[in-house]
Coordinates of C-alpha atoms in Angstrom, one line a residue:
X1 CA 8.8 -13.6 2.5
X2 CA 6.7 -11.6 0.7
X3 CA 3.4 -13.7 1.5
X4 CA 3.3 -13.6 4.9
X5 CA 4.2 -9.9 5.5
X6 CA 1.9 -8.5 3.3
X7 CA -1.0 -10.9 3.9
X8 CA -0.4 -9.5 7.4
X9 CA -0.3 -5.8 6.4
X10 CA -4.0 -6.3 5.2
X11 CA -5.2 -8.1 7.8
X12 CA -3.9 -5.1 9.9
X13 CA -5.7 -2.4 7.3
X14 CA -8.9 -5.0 7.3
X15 CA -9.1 -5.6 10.9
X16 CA -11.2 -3.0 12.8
X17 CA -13.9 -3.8 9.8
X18 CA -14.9 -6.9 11.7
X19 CA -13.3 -5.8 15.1
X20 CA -15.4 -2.5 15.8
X21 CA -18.9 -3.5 15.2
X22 CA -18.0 -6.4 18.0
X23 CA -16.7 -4.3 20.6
X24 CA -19.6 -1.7 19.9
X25 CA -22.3 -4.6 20.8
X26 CA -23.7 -3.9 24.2
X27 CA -22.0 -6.4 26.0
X28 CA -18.8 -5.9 24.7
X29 CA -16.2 -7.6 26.8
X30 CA -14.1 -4.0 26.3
X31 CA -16.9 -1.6 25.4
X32 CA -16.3 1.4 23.3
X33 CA -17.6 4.4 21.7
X34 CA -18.0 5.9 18.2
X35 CA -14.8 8.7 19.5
X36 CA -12.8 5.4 20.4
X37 CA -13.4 3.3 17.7
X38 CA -11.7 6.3 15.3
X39 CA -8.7 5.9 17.5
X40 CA -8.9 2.2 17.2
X41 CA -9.1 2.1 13.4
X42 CA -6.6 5.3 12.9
X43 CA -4.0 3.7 15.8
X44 CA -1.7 1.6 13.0
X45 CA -1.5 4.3 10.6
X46 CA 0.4 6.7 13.5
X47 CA 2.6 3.6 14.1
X48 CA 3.5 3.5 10.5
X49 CA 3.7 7.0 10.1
X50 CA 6.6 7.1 12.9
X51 CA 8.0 3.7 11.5
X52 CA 8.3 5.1 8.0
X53 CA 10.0 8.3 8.6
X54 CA 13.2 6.2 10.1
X55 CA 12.4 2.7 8.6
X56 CA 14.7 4.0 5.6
X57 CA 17.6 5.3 6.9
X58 CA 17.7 2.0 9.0
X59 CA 17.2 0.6 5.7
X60 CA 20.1 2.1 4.0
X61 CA 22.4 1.5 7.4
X62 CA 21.6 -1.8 8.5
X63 CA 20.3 -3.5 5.4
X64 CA 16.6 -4.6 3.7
X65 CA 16.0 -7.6 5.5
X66 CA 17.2 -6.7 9.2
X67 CA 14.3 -3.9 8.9
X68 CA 12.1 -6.4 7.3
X69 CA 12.7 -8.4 10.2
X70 CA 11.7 -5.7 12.2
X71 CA 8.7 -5.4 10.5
X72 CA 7.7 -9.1 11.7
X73 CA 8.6 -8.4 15.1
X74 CA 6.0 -5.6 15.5
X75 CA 3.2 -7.5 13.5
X76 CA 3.8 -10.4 15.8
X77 CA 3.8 -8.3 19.5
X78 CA 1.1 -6.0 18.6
X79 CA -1.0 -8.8 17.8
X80 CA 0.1 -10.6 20.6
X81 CA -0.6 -7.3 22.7
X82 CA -4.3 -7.1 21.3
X83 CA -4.5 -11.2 22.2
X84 CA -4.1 -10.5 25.7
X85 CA -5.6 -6.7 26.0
X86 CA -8.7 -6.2 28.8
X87 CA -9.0 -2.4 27.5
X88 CA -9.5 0.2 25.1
X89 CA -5.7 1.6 25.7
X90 CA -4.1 -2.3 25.1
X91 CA -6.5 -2.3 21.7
X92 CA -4.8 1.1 20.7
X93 CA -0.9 -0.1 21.2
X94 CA -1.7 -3.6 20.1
X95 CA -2.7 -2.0 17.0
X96 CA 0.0 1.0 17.2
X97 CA 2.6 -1.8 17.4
X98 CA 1.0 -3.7 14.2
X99 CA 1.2 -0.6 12.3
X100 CA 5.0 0.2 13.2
X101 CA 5.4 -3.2 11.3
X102 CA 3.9 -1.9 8.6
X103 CA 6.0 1.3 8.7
X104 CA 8.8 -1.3 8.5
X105 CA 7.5 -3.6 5.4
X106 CA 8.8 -1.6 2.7
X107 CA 12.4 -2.4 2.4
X108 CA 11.2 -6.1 1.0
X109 CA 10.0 -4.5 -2.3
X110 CA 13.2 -1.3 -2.4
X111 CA 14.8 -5.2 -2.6
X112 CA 12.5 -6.4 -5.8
X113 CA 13.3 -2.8 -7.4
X114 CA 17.4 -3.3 -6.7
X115 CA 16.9 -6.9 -8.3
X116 CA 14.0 -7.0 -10.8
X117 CA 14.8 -6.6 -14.9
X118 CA 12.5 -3.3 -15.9
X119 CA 9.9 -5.7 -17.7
X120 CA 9.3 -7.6 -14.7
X121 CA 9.8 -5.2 -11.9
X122 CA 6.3 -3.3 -11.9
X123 CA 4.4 -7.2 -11.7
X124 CA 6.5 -7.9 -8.8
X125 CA 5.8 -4.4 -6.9
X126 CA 2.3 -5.1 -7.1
X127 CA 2.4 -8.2 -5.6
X128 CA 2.6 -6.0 -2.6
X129 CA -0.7 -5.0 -2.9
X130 CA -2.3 -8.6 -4.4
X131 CA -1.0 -9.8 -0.7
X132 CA -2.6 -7.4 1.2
X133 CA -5.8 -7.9 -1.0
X134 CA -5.5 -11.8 0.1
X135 CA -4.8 -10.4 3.2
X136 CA -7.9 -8.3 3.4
X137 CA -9.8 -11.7 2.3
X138 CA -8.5 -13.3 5.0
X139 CA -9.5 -11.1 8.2
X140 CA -13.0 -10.2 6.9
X141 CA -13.6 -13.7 6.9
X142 CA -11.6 -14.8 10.0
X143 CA -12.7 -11.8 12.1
X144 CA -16.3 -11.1 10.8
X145 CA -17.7 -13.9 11.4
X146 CA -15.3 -15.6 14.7
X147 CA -14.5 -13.1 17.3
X148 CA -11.8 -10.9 16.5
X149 CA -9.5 -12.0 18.8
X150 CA -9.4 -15.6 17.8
X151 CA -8.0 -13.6 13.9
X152 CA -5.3 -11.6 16.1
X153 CA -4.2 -14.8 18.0
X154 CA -4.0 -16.7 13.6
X155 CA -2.4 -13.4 12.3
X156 CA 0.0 -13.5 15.6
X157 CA 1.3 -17.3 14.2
X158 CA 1.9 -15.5 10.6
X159 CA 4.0 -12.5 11.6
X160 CA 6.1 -15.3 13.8
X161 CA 6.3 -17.4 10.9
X162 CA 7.5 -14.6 8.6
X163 CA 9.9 -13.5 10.9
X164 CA 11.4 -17.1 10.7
X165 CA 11.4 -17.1 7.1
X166 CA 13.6 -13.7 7.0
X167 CA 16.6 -16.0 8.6
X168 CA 16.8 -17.5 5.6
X169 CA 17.3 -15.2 2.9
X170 CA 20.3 -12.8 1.8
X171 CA 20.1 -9.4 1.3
X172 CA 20.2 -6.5 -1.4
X173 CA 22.9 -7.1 -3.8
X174 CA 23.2 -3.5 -4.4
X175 CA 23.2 -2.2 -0.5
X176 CA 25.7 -4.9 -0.3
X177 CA 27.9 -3.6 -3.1
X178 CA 27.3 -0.1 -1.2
X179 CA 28.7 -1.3 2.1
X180 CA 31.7 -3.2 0.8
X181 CA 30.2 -6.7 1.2
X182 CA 31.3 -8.1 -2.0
X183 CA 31.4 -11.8 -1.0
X184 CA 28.3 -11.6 0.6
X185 CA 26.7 -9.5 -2.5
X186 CA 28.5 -12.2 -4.7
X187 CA 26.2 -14.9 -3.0
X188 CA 23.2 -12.9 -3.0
X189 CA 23.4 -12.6 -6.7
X190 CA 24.0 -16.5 -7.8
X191 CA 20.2 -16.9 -6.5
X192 CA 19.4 -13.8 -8.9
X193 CA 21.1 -14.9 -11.5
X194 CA 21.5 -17.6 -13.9
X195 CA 25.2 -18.5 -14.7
X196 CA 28.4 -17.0 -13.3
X197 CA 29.1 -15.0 -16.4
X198 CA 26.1 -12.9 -15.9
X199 CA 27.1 -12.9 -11.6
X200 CA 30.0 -11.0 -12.2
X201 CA 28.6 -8.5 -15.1
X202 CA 26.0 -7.9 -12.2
X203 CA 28.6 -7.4 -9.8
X204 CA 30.6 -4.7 -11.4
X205 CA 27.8 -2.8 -12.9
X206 CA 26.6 -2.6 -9.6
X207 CA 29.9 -1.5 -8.1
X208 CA 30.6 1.0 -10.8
X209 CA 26.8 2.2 -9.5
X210 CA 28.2 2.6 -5.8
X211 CA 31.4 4.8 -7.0
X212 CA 29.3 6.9 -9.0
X213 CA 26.6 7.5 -6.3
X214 CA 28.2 7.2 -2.9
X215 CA 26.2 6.7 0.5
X216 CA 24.4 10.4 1.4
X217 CA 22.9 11.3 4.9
X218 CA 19.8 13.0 4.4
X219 CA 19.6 16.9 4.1
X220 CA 17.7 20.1 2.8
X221 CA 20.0 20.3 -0.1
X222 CA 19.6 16.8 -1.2
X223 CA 15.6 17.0 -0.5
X224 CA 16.0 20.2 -3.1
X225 CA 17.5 18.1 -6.0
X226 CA 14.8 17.7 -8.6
X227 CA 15.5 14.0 -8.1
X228 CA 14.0 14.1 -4.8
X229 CA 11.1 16.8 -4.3
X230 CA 9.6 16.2 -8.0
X231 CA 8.4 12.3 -7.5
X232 CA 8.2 13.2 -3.3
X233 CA 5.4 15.6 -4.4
X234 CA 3.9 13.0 -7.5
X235 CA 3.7 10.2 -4.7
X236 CA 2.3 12.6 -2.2
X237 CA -0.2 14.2 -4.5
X238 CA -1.4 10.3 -5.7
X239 CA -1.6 9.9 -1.7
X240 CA -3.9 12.4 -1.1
X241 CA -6.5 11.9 -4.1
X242 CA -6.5 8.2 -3.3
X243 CA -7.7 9.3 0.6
X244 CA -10.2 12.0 -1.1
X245 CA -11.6 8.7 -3.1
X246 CA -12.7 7.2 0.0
X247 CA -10.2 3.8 -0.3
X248 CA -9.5 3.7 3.0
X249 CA -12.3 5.2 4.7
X250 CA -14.3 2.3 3.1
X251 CA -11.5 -0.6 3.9
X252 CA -11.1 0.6 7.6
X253 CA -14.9 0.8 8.4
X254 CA -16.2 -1.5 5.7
X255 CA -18.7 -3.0 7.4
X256 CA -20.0 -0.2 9.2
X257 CA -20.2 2.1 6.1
X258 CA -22.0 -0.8 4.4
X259 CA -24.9 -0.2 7.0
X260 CA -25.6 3.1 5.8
X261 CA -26.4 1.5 2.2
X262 CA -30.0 -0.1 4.1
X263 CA -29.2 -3.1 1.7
X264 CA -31.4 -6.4 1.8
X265 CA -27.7 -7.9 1.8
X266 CA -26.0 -7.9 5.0
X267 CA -23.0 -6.0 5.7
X268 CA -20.6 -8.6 6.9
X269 CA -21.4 -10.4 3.6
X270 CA -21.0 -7.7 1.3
X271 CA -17.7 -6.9 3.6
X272 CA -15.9 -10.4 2.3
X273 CA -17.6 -9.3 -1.1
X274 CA -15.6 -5.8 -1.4
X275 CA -12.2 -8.2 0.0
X276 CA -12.8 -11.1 -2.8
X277 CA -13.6 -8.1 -5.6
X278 CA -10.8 -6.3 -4.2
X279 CA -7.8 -9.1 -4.6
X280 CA -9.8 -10.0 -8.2
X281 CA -9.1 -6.4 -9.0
X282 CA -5.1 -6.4 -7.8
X283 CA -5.0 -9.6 -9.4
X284 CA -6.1 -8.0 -12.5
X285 CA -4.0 -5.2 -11.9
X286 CA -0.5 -7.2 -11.2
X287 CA -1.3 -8.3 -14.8
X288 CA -2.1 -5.2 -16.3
X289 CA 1.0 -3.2 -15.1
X290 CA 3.3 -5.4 -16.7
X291 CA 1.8 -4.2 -19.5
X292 CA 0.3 -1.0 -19.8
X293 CA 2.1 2.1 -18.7
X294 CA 1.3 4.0 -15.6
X295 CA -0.4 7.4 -17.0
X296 CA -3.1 5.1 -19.2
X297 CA -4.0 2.9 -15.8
X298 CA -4.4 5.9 -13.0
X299 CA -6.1 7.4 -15.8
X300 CA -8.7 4.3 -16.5
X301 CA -8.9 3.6 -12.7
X302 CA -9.6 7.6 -11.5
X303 CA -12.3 8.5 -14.8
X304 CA -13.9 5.1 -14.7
X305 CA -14.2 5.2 -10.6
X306 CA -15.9 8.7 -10.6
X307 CA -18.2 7.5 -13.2
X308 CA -19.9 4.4 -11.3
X309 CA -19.5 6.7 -8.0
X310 CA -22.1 9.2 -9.8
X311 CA -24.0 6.1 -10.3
X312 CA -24.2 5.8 -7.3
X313 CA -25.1 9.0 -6.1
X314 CA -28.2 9.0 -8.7
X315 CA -29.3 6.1 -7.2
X316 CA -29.3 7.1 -3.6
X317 CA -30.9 10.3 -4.6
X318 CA -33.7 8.8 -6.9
X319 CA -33.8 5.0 -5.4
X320 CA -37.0 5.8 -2.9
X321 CA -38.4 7.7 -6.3
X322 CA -38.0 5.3 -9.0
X323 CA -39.7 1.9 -8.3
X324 CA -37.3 -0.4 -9.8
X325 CA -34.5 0.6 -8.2
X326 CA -36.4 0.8 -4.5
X327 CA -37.1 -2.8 -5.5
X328 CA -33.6 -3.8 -6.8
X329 CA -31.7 -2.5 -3.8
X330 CA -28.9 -5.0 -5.0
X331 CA -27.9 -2.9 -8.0
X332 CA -26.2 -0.2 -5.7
X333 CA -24.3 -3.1 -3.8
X334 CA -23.2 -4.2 -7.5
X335 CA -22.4 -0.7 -8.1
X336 CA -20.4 -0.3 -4.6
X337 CA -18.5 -3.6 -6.1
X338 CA -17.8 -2.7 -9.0
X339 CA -16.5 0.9 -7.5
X340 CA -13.9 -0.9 -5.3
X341 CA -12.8 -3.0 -8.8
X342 CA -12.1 0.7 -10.6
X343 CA -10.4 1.8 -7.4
X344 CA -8.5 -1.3 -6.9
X345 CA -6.9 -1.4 -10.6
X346 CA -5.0 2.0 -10.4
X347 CA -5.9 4.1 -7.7
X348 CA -4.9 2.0 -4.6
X349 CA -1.8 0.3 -5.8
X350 CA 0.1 2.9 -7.5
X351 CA 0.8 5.4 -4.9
X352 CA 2.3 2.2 -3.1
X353 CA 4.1 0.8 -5.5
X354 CA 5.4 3.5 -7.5
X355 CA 8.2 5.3 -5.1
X356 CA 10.2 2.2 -5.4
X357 CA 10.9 3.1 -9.0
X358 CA 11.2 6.9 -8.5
X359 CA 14.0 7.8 -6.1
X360 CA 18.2 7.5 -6.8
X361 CA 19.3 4.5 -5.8
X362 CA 21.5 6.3 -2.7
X363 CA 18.6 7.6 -0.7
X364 CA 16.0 4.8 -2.3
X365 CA 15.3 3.7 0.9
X366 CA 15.4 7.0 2.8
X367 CA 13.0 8.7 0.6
X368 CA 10.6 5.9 0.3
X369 CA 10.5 6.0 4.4
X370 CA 9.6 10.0 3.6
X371 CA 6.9 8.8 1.2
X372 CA 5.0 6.1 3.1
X373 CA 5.1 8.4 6.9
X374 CA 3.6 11.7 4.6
X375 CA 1.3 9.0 3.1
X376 CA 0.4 7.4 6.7
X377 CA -0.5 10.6 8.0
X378 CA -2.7 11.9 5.2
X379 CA -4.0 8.3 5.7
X380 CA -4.6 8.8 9.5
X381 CA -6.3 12.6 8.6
X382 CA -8.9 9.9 6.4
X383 CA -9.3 7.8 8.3
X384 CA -10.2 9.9 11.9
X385 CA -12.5 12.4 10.1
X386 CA -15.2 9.1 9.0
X387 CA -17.7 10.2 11.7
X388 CA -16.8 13.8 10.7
X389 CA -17.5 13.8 7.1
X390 CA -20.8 11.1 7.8
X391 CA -22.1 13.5 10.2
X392 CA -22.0 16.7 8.0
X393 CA -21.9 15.3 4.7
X394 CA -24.2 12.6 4.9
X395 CA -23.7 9.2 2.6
X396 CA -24.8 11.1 -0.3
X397 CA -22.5 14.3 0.1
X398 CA -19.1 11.4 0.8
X399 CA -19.9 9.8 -2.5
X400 CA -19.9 13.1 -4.4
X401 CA -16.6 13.9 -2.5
X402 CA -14.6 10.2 -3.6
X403 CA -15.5 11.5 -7.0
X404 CA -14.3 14.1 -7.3
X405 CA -11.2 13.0 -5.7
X406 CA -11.0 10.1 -8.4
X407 CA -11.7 12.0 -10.9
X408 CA -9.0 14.6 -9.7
X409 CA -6.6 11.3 -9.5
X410 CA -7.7 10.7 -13.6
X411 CA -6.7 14.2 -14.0
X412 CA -3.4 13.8 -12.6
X413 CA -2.4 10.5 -14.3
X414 CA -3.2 11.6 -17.7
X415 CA -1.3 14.8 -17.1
X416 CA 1.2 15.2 -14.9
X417 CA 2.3 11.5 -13.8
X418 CA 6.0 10.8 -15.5
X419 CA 5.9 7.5 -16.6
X420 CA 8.1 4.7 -15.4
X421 CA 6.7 1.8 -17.3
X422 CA 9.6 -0.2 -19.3
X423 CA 11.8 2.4 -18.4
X424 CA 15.4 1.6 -16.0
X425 CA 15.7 2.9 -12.9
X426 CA 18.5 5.3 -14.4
X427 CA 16.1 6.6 -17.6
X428 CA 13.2 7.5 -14.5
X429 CA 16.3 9.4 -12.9
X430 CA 17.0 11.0 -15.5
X431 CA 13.3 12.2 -16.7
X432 CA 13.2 13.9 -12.9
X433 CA 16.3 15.6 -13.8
X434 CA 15.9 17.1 -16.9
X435 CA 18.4 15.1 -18.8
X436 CA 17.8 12.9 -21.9
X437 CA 17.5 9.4 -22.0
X438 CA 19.9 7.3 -23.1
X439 CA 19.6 4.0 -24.1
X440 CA 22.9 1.9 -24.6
X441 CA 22.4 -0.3 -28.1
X442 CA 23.3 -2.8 -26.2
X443 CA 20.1 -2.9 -24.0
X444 CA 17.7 -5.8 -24.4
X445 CA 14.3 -5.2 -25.9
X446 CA 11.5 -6.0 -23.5

């Protein structure tokens, strides 16, 4: 399940890369301009924004994988919508549609963080964004070089085939437990775990869970709890810092910003470059958090991206002056590369993958819905002000600008980041609350 739906997630990021510089060809079959082309690229993060901010509750209602279902559905007709599309307007809800889907794609991993032993949990969150990397592969190759549509009509196919998939799988144990479907929740669990002894431990731990935290709607008073509005604002302050850091500026108009560089190297090819360094890097990454705790790798990730991005800037300020490097053009492309390798080991993944851990387990998938619409819309801010901040700042004056937001995300990490690595989803609640950790002797070293 996972596959598919996030492999389609960044094929719906990666996609205007390779679809915008086609339809800006004179001769476009639906010509556009540099106004519509924002609206293009920025159209799926509105979708998700909306998505997001009821995907949760709907979540928490109706269950993880009837939303997750949902998120198919859109993938597949918003694709479908852009297949057949003979304007501007069908591009926008084609990819409006697309992006509700992702709004909806989150309850999958609330799922791995209900189910997943605290070693293992923060490897299998990032698989979210190791899909989407594979994903981002996948559509700068496909749609770069093909025309884009024949990439919406492949990515169609996927979502349909995910969405086929979802028939076959059970849902939460814990949201079963939650809304009294024991039997079902009992079934569930025997694919979790490995002998009946351990099925019914599970099942009353998790019942016990349920009594002690009973189903909430959504309210100010509940949004005050230091639960709630202290890792609302970590993940929203990650959010914003990962935008100022140019992530997505650079993944939604990859190939155009490339052009700016004047490299010898064209920009389509150093397009499926930055996707192939990019799932290296979350490959790298999935490894690394299962290791290494959270503060040391936003740290690493935001210090170390700041540093090759002032590389960079020296070498766009003193490349026409120094001979070697007016010569060597393809050091700065390395240096871009290597950028979207720091950015890609810390920076992009945790703001996605940490909310899963942060939140009580009886508004988990309420507040992560909050999380990813306030993280959509500072993504759609990003994303619509490219020809802004090109215009005004100039390719010099963005570089200085994603350094200093990755150095501000360094910042952050080292300082005011609570951990969650090794730790059980009750020890993280309890950090947020002000309590002290327990930890029962009887608890397994990891």
């Amino acid at each position: 399940m996972l596959v598919p739906l996030h492999i389609c997630v960044g094929s719906i990021y990666g996609q205007s890369a390779g679809m915008l510089p086609q339809l800006l060809e004179k001769g476009s079959s639906i010509p556009i301009d540099r106004d519509q082309a924002t609206w293009i690229a920025s159209a799926p993060t509105l979708g998700a924004c909306l998505a997001s901010a009821i995907s949760g509750t709907l979540s928490d209602v109706f269950g993880r994988m009837r939303v997750v279902r949902l998120s198919f559905f859109c993938m597949a007709l918003g694709y479908a919508v852009m297949v057949a599309a003979e304007s501007f307007m069908l591009i926008v809800v084609g990819r409006f549609l697309a992006g509700a889907g992702i709004g909806c794609n989150f309850p999958a991993f609330v799922y791995v963080s209900e189910t997943a032993p605290p070693a293992y949990r923060g490897l299998f969150l990032s698989l979210n964004a190791l899909m989407s990397s594979l994903g981002l592969v996948y559509i700068y190759s496909l749609g770069g070089y093909f025309p884009w549509v024949y990439a919406a009509g492949a990515t169609c196919l996927m979502a349909t085939a995910g969405l086929v998939l979802t028939f076959f799988l059970h849902d939460s144990p814990a949201w079963l437990v939650r809304n009294g479907k024991l039997e079902a929740a009992q079934k569930s669990l025997r694919r979790i775990e490995d002998n009946a002894a351990n099925v019914e431990i599970k099942l009353k731990e998790l019942q016990e869970t349920a009594k002690n935290e009973p189903t909430t709607s959504f309210n100010l008073r509940i949004f005050i709890e230091p639960t709630v509005w202290k890792p609302f604002m970590q993940v929203l302050a990650m959010s914003v810092l990962q935008n100022i850091a140019g992530f997505y500026i650079v993944i939604y108009y990859t190939v155009q910003f490339m052009s700016e560089f004047h490299s010898t190297i064209g920009p389509l090819e150093v397009t499926v470059l930055i996707a192939v360094v990019r799932l290296v890097g979350i490959s790298v990454a999935s490894a690394w958090m299962r290791h290494a705790g959270r503060k040391f790798i936003g740290a690493f990730s935001g210090f170390s991206t700041a540093v090759v991005l002032l590389a960079i800037y020296a070498i766009l300020k003193l490349g026409d002056r120094v001979k070697f490097l007016a010569e060597n053009n393809w050091i700065l492309i390395a240096l871009f590369l290597l950028y979207v390798l720091t950015m890609t080991l810390g920076i992009f993944p945790m703001p996605w993958t940490m909310p899963y851990e942060m939140f009580p387990i009886k508004i988990r998938g309420m507040m992560c819905g909050v999380c990813f619409c306030a993280m959509h819309v500072v993504m759609f801010v990003s994303v619509k002000l490219y020809n802004v901040l090109l215009d005004n700042l100039e390719l010099d004056g963005m570089i200085l600008l994603f350094a200093a937001g990755a150095a501000l995300f360094g910042v952050f990490s080292a300082s005011m980041l609570v951990e969650t690595h090794r730790r059980t989803l009750d020890e993280i609640e309890a950090v947020f609350a002000g309590r002290p950790i327990v930890t029962p002797p009887q608890k397994q070293k990891t």
